[in-house]
C-alpha positions as a printed Julia matrix, in Angstrom:
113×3 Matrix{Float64}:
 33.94  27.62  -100.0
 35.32  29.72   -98.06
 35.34  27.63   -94.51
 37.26  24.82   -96.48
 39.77  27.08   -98.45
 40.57  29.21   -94.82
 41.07  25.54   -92.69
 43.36  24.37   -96.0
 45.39  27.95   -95.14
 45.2   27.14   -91.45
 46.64  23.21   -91.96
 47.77  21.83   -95.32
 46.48  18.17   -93.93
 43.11  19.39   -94.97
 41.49  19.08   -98.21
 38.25  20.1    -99.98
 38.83  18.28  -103.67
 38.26  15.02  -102.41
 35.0   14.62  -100.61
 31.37  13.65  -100.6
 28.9   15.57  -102.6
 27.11  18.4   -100.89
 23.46  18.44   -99.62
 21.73  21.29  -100.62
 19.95  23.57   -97.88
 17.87  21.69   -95.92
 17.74  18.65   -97.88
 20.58  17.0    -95.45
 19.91  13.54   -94.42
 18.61  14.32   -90.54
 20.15  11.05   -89.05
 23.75  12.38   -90.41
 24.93  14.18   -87.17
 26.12  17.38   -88.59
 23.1   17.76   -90.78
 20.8   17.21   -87.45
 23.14  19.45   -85.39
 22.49  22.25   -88.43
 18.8   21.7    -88.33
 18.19  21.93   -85.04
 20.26  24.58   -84.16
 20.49  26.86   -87.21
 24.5   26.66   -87.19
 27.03  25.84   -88.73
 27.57  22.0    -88.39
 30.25  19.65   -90.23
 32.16  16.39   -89.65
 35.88  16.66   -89.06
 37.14  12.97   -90.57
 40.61  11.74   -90.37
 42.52  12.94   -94.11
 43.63   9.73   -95.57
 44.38  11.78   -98.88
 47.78  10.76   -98.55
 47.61   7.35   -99.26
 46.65   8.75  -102.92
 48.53  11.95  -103.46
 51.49  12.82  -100.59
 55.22  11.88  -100.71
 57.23   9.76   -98.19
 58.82  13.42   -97.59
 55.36  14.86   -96.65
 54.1   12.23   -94.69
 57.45  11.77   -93.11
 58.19   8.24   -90.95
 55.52   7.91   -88.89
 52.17   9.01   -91.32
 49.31   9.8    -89.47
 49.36  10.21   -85.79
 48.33  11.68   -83.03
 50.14  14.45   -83.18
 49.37  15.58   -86.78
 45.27  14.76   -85.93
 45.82  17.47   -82.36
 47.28  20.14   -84.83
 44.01  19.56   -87.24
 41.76  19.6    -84.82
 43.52  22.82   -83.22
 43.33  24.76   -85.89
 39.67  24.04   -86.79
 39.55  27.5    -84.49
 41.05  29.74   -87.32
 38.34  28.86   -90.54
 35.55  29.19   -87.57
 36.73  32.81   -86.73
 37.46  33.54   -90.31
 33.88  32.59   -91.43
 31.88  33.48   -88.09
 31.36  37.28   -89.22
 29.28  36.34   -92.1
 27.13  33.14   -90.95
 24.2   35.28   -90.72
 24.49  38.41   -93.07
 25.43  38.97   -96.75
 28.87  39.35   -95.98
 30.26  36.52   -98.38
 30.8   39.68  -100.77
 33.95  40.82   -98.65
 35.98  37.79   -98.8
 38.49  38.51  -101.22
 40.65  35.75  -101.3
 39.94  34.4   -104.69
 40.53  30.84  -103.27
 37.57  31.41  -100.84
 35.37  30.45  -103.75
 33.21  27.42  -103.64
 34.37  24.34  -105.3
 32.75  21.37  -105.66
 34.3   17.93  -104.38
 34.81  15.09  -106.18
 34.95  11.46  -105.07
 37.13  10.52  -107.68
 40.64  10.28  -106.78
């Protein structure tokens, strides 16, 4: 939802279409880290995994010569901090209702590529 479509905004290396199907609340496997972390803590939890999406879907223009790197995974991992700050205000309210970007809407992955 909303976390995914502002971290796509943030840094087009990230993705929401192709993923793993969602748990729903509380029925998380607990020896997943993020779903312990979540538990335990009553937060927001999640896995940040390295977007090989372009082996399926990006041009040799977007990936440019070198592919993945280290430099491209710093600037994803930086700007994790923008969805967080986007989505902190309503982790524990009703808020959802303000978001107004129509591409904050949930959408469910597939693992079909």
């Amino acid at each position: 939802g909303a976390f995914l479509a502002s971290y796509q905004r943030a840094n087009p290396d990230m993705q929401a279409r192709v993923s793993y199907e969602p748990d729903g609340p509380g029925q998380g496997m607990p020896h997943i880290c993020s779903n312990q972390i979540a538990q335990r803590f009553d937060c927001l939890a999640g896995t940040l995994e390295m977007p090989f999406k372009e082996m399926h879907e990006d041009t040799p223009e977007r990936r440019g010569e070198d592919g993945w790197g280290p430099d491209r995974a710093r600037r994803l991992g930086a700007s994790v901090l923008d969805p967080l700050c986007y989505v902190q205000p309503h982790l524990r309210g009703d808020g959802w209702s303000e978001l107004t970007d129509e591409s904050d809407a949930y959408i469910r992955p597939t693992d079909k590529y």
